[in-house]
PDB file of C-alpha atoms and ligand atoms in Angstrom:
ATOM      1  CA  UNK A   1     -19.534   2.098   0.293  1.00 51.00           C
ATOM      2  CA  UNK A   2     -20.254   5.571  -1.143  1.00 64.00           C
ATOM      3  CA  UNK A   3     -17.382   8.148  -0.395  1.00 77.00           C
ATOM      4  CA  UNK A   4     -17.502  12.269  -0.389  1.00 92.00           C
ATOM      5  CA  UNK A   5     -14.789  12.689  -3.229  1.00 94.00           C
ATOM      6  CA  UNK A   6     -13.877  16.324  -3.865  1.00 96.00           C
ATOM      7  CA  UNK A   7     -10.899  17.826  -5.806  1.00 97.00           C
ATOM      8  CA  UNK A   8      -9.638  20.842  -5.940  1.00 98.00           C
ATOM      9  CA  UNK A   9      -7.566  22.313  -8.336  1.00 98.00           C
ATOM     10  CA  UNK A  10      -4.552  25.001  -6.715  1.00 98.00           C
ATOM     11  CA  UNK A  11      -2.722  25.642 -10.185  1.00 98.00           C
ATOM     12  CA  UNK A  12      -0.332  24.223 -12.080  1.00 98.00           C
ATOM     13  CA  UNK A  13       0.348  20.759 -11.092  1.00 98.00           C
ATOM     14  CA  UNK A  14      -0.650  21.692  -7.232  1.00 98.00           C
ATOM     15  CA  UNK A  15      -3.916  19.043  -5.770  1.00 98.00           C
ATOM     16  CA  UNK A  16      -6.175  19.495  -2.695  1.00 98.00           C
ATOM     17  CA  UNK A  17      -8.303  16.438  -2.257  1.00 98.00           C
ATOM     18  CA  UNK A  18     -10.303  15.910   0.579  1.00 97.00           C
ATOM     19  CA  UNK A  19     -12.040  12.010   0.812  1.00 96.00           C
ATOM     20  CA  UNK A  20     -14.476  12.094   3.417  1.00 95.00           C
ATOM     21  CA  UNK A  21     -12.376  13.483   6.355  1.00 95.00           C
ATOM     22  CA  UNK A  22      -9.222  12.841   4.906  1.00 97.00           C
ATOM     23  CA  UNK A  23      -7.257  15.799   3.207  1.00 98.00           C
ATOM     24  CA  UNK A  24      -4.521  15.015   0.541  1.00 98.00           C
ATOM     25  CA  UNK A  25      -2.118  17.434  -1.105  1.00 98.00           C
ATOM     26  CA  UNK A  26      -0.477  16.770  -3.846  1.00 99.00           C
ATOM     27  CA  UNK A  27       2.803  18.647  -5.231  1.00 99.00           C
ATOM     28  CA  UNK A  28       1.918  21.248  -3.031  1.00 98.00           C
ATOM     29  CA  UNK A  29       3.676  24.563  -5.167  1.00 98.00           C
ATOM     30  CA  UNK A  30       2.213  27.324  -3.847  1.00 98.00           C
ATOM     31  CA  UNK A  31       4.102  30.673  -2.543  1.00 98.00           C
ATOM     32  CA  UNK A  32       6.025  31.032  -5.823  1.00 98.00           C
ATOM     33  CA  UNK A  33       3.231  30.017  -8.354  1.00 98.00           C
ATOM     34  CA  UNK A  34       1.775  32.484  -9.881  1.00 98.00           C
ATOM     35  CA  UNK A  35      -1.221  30.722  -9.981  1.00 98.00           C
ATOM     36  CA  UNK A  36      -1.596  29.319  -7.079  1.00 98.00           C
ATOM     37  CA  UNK A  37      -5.169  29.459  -5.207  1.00 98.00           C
ATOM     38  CA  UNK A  38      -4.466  29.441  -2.161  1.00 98.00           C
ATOM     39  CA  UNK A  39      -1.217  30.357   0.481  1.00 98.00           C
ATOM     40  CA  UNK A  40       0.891  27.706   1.740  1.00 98.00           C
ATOM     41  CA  UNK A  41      -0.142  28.932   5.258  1.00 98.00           C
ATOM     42  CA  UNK A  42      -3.421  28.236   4.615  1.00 98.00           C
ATOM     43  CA  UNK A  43      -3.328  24.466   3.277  1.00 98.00           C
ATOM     44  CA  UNK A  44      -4.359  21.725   5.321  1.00 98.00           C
ATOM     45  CA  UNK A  45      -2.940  17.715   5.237  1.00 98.00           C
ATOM     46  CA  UNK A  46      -3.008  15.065   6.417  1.00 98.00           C
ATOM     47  CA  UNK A  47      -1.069  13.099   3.628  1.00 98.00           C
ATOM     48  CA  UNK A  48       1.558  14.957   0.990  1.00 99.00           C
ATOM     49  CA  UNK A  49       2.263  13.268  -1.835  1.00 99.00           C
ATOM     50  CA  UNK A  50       5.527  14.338  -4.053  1.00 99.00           C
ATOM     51  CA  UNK A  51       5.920  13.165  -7.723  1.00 99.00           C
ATOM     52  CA  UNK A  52       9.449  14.613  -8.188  1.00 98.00           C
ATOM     53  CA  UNK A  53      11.779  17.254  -6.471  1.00 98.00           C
ATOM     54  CA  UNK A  54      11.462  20.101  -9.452  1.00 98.00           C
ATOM     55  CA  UNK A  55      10.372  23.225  -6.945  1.00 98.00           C
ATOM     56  CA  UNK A  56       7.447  23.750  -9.078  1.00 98.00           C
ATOM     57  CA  UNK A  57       6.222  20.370  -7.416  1.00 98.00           C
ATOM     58  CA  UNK A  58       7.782  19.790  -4.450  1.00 98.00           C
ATOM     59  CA  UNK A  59       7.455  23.583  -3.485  1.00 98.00           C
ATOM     60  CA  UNK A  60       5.838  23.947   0.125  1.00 98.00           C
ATOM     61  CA  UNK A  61       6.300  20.350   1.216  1.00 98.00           C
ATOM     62  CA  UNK A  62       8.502  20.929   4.070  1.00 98.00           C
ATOM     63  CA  UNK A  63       6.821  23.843   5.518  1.00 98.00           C
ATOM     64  CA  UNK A  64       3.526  22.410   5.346  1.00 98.00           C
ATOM     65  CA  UNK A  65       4.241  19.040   6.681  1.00 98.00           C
ATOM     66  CA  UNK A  66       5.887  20.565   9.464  1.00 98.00           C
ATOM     67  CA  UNK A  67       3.189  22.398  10.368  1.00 98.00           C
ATOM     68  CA  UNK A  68       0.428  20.491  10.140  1.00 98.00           C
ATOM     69  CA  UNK A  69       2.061  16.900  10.712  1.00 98.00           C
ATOM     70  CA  UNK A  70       0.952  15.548   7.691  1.00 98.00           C
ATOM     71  CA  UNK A  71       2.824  12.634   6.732  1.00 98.00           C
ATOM     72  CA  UNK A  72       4.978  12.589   3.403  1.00 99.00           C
ATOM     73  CA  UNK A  73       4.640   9.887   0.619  1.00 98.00           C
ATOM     74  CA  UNK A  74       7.379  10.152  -2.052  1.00 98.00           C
ATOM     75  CA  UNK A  75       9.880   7.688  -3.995  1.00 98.00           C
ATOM     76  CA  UNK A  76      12.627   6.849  -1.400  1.00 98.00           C
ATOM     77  CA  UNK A  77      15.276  10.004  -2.307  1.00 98.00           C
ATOM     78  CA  UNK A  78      12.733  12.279  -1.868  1.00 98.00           C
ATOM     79  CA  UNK A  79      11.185  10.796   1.775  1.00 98.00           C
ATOM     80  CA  UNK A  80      15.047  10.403   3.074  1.00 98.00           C
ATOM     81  CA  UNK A  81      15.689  13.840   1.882  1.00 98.00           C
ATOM     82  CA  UNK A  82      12.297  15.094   3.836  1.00 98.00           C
ATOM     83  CA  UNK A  83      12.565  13.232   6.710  1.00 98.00           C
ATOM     84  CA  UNK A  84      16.631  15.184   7.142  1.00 97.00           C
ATOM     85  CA  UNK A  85      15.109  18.038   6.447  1.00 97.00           C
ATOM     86  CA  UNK A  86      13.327  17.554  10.621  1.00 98.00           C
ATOM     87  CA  UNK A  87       9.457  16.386   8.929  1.00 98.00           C
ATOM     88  CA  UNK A  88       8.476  13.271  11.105  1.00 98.00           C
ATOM     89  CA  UNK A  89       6.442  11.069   9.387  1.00 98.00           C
ATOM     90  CA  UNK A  90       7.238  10.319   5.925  1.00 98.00           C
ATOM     91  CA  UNK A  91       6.667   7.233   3.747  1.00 98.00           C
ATOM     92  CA  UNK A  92       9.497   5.913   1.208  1.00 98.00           C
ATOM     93  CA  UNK A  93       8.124   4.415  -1.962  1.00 98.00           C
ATOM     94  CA  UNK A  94       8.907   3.013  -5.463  1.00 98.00           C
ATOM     95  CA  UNK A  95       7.959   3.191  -8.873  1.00 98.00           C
ATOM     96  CA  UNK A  96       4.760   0.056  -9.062  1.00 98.00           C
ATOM     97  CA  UNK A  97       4.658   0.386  -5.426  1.00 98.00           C
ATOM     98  CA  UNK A  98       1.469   0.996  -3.093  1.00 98.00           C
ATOM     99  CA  UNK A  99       0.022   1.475   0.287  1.00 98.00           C
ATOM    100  CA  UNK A 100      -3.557   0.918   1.735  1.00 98.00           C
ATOM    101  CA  UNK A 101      -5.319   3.699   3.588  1.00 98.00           C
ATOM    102  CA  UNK A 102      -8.426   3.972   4.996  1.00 96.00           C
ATOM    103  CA  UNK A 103      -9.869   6.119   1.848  1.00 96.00           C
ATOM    104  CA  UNK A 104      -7.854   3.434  -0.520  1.00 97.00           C
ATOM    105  CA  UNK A 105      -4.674   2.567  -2.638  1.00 98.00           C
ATOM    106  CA  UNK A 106      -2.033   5.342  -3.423  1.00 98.00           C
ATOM    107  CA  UNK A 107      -0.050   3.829  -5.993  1.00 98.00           C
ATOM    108  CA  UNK A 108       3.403   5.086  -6.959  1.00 98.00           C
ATOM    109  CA  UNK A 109       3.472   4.793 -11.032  1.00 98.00           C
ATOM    110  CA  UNK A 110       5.941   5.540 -13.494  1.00 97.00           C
ATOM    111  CA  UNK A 111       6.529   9.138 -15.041  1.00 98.00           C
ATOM    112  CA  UNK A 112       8.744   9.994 -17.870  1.00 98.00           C
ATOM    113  CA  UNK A 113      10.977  12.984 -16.299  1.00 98.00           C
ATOM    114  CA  UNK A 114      13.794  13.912 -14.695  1.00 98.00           C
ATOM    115  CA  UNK A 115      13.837  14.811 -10.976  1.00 98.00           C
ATOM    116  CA  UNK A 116      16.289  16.889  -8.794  1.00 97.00           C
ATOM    117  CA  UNK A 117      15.713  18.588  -5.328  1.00 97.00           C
ATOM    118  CA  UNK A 118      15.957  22.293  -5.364  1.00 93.00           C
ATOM    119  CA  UNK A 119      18.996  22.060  -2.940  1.00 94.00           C
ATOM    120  CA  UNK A 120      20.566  19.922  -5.957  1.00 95.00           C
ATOM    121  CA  UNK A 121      20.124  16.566  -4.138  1.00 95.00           C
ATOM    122  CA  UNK A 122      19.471  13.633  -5.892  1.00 95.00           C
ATOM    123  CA  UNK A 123      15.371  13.361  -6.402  1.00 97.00           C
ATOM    124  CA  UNK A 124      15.568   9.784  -7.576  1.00 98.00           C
ATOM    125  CA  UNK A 125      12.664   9.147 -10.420  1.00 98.00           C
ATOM    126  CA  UNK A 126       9.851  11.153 -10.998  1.00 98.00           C
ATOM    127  CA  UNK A 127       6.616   9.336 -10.636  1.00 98.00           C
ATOM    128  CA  UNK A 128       2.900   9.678 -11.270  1.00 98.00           C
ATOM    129  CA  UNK A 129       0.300   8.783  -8.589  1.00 98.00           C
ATOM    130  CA  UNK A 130      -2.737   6.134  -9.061  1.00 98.00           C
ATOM    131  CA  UNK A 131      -4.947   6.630  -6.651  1.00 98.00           C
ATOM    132  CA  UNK A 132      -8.274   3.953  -5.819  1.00 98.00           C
ATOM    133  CA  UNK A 133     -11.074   4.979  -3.563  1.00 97.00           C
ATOM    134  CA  UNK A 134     -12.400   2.694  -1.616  1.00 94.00           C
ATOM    135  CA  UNK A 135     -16.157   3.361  -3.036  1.00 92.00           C
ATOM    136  CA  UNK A 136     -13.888   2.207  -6.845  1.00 94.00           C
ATOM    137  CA  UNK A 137     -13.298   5.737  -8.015  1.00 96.00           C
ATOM    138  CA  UNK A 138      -9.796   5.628  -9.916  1.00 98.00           C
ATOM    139  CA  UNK A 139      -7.654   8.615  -9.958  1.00 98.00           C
ATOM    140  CA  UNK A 140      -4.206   8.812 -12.144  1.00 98.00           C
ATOM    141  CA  UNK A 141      -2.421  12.230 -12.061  1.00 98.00           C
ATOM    142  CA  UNK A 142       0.406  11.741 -14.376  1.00 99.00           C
ATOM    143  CA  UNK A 143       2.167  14.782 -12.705  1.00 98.00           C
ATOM    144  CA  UNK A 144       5.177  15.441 -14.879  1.00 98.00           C
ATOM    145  CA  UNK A 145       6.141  13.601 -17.384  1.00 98.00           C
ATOM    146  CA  UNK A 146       6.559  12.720 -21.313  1.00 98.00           C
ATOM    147  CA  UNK A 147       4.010   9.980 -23.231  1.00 98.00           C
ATOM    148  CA  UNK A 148       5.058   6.417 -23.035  1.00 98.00           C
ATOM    149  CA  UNK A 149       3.383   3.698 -24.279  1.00 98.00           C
ATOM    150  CA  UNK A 150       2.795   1.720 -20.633  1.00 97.00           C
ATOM    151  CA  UNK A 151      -0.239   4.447 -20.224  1.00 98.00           C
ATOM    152  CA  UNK A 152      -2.296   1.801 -22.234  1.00 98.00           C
ATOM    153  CA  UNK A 153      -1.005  -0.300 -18.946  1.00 97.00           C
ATOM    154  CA  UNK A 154      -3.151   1.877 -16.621  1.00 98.00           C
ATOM    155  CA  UNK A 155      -6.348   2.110 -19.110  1.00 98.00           C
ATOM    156  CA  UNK A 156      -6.891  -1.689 -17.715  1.00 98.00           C
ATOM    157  CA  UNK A 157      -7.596   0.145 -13.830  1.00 97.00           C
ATOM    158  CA  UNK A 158     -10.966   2.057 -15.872  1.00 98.00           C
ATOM    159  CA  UNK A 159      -9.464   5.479 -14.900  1.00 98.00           C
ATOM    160  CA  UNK A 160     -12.508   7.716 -13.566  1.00 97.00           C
ATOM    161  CA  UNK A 161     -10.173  11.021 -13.553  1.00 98.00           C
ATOM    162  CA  UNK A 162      -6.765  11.532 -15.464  1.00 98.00           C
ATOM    163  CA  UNK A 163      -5.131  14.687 -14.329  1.00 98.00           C
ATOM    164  CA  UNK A 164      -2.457  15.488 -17.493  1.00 99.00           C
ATOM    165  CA  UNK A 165       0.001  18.193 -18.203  1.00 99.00           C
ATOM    166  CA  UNK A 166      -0.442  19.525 -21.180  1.00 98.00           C
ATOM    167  CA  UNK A 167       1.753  22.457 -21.488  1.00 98.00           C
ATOM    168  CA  UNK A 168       4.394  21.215 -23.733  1.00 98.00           C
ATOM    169  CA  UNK A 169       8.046  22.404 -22.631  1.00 98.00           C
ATOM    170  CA  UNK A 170       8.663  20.148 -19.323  1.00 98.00           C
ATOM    171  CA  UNK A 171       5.844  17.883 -20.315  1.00 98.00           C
ATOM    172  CA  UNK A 172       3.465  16.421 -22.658  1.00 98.00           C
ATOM    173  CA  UNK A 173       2.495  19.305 -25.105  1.00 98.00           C
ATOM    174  CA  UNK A 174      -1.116  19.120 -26.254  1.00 98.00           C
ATOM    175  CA  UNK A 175      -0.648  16.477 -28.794  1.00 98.00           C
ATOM    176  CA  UNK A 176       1.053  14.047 -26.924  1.00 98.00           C
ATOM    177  CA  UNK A 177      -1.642  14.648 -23.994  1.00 98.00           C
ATOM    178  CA  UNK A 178      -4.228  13.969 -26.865  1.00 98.00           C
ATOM    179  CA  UNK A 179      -2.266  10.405 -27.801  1.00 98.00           C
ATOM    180  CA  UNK A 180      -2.206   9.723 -24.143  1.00 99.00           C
ATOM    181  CA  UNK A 181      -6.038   9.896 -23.615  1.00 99.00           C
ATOM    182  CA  UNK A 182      -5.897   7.638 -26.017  1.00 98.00           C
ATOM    183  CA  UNK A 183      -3.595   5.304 -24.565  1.00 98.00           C
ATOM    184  CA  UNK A 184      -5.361   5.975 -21.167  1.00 98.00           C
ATOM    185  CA  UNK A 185      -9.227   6.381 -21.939  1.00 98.00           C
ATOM    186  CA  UNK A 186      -9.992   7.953 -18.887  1.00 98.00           C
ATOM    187  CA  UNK A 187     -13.836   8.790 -18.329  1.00 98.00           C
ATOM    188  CA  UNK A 188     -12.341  12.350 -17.590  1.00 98.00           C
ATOM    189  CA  UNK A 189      -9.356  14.190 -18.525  1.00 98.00           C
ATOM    190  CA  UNK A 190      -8.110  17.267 -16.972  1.00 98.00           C
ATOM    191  CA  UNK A 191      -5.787  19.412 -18.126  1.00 98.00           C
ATOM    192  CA  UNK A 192      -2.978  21.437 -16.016  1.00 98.00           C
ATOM    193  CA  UNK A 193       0.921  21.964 -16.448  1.00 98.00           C
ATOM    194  CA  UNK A 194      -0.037  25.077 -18.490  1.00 98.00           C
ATOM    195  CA  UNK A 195      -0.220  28.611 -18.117  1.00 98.00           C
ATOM    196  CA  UNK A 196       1.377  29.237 -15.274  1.00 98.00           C
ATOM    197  CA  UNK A 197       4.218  31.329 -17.413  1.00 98.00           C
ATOM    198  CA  UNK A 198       4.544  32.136 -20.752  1.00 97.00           C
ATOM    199  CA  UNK A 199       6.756  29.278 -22.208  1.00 97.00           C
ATOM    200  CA  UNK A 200       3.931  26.839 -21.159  1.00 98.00           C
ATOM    201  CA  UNK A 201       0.634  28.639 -22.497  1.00 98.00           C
ATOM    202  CA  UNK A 202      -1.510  26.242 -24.140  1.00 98.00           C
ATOM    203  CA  UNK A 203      -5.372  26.736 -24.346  1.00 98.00           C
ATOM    204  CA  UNK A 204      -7.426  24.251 -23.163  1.00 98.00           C
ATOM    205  CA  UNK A 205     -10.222  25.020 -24.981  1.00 98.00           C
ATOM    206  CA  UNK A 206      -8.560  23.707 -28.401  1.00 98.00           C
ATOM    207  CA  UNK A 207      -7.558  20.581 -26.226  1.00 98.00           C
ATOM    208  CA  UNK A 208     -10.876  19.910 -25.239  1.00 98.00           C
ATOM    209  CA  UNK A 209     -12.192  19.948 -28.473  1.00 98.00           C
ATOM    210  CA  UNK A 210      -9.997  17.842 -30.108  1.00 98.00           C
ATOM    211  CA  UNK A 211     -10.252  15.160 -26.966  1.00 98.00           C
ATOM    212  CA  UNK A 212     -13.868  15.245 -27.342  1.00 98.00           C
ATOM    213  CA  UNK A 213     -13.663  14.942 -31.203  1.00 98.00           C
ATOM    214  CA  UNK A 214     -11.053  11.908 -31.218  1.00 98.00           C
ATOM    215  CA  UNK A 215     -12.094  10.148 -28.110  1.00 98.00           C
ATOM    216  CA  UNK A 216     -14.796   9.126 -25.657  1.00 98.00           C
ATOM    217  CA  UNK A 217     -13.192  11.105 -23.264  1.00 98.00           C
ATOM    218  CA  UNK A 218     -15.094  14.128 -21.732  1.00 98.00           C
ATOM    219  CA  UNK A 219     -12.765  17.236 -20.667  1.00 98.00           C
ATOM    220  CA  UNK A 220     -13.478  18.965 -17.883  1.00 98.00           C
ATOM    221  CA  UNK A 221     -10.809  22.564 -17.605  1.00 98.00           C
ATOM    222  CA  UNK A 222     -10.669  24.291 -14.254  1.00 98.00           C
ATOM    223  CA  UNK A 223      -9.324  27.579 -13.364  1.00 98.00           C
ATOM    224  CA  UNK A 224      -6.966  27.809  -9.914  1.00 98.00           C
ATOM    225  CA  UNK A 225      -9.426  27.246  -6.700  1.00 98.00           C
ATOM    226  CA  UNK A 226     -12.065  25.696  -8.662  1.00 98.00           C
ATOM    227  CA  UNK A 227     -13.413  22.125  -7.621  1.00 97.00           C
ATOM    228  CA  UNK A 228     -13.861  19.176  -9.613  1.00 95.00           C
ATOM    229  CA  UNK A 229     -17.846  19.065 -10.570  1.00 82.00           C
ATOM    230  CA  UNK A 230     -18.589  22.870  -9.925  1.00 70.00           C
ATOM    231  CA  UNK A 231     -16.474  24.223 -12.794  1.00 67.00           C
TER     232      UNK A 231
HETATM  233 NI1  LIG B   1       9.497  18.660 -13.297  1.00 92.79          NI
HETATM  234 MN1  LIG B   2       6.783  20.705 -13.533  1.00 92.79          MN
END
């Protein structure tokens, strides 16, 4: 079964991805990026998924789940912590962990980071997502994390789309990023973690060319707002 697949990028690590009729947000860090493409008052969920509590990720979860009623998928901390803080539906989940929806499989997978809520509660691990589409499309955003050698773990779902930090800092830098398409080999790589301040300026445009050059990945760089296949 085909499906209408369309990403959006909001900066930084911040996701908007609407499959078919269903609208997924993912580390939702809007009214203090500086990149950000759009307001937190103006994004719509039905599902929020959270890869750590670092405000730069979890950012506008609370407000915007509480406003729209979109439900919450994090690791278990993070969903307790959520659900106290008055949003009503919220799913718990571990690291290797999945759920079926009606679009497909969100998968809970491992990240190499530390995690802490911006209130200084515990935040439990930080994770990646794996997302599969029901029409086979396979989705992995790393969200934050470090290179481990388990990424060659994932390359055996045939990822469509890896979504990587590269901004070096907090995260893969652009090397390691390079050694985890590698590890990966994704059909498409994109790029994000970076530029959204100083201390984590990287140019893509190197990246790419070094990706395309070492691998048989394709690159694909958007700017905050644009969509996945329009850039
Ligand atoms: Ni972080
Ligand atoms: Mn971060």
């Amino acid at each position: 079964m085909s499906t209408n697949l369309n990403i959006q990028f909001l900066g930084h690590n911040a996701w908007f991805l609407r499959i078919d009729d269903f609208r997924i947000l993912i580390d939702p860090f809007l009214t203090h990026s500086p990149v950000a493409a759009i307001s937190a008052e103006e994004a719509e969920a039905d599902l929020i998924l959270v890869s750590h509590g670092h405000g730069d990720h979890f950012g506008d979860t609370l407000s915007i789940a509480k406003r729209t009623g979109a439900t919450v998928a994090a690791i278990a901390e993070i969903a307790g912590y959520v659900e106290k803080q008055g949003v009503k539906k919220t799913i718990a989940m571990n690291l290797g962990g999945g759920i079926d929806f009606a679009f497909g499989r969100v998968q809970m997978v491992h990240a190499l980071h530390s995690s802490t809520l911006p209130d200084g509660s515990p935040g439990g691990s930080s994770a990646g997502f794996l997302l599969t589409v029901q029409d086979g499309h396979v989705l992995y955003f790393a969200c934050d994390t470090g290179l481990f050698g388990d990424m060659a773990l994932l390359a055996e779902k045939k990822i469509d789309y890896a979504f990587l930090p590269i901004g070096d800092l907090f995260t893969m830098g652009p090397e390691e990023a390079l050694n985890a398409v590698k590890l990966l080999r994704p059909r498409i790589a994109v790029p994000c973690h970076y530029g959204t301040w100083p201390p984590i300026d990287q140019d893509p445009e190197i990246w790419k060319k070094r990706v395309e050059s070492e691998t048989e990945t394709k690159v694909r760089i958007l700017r905050p707002g644009q969509v996945l296949g329009d850039e």
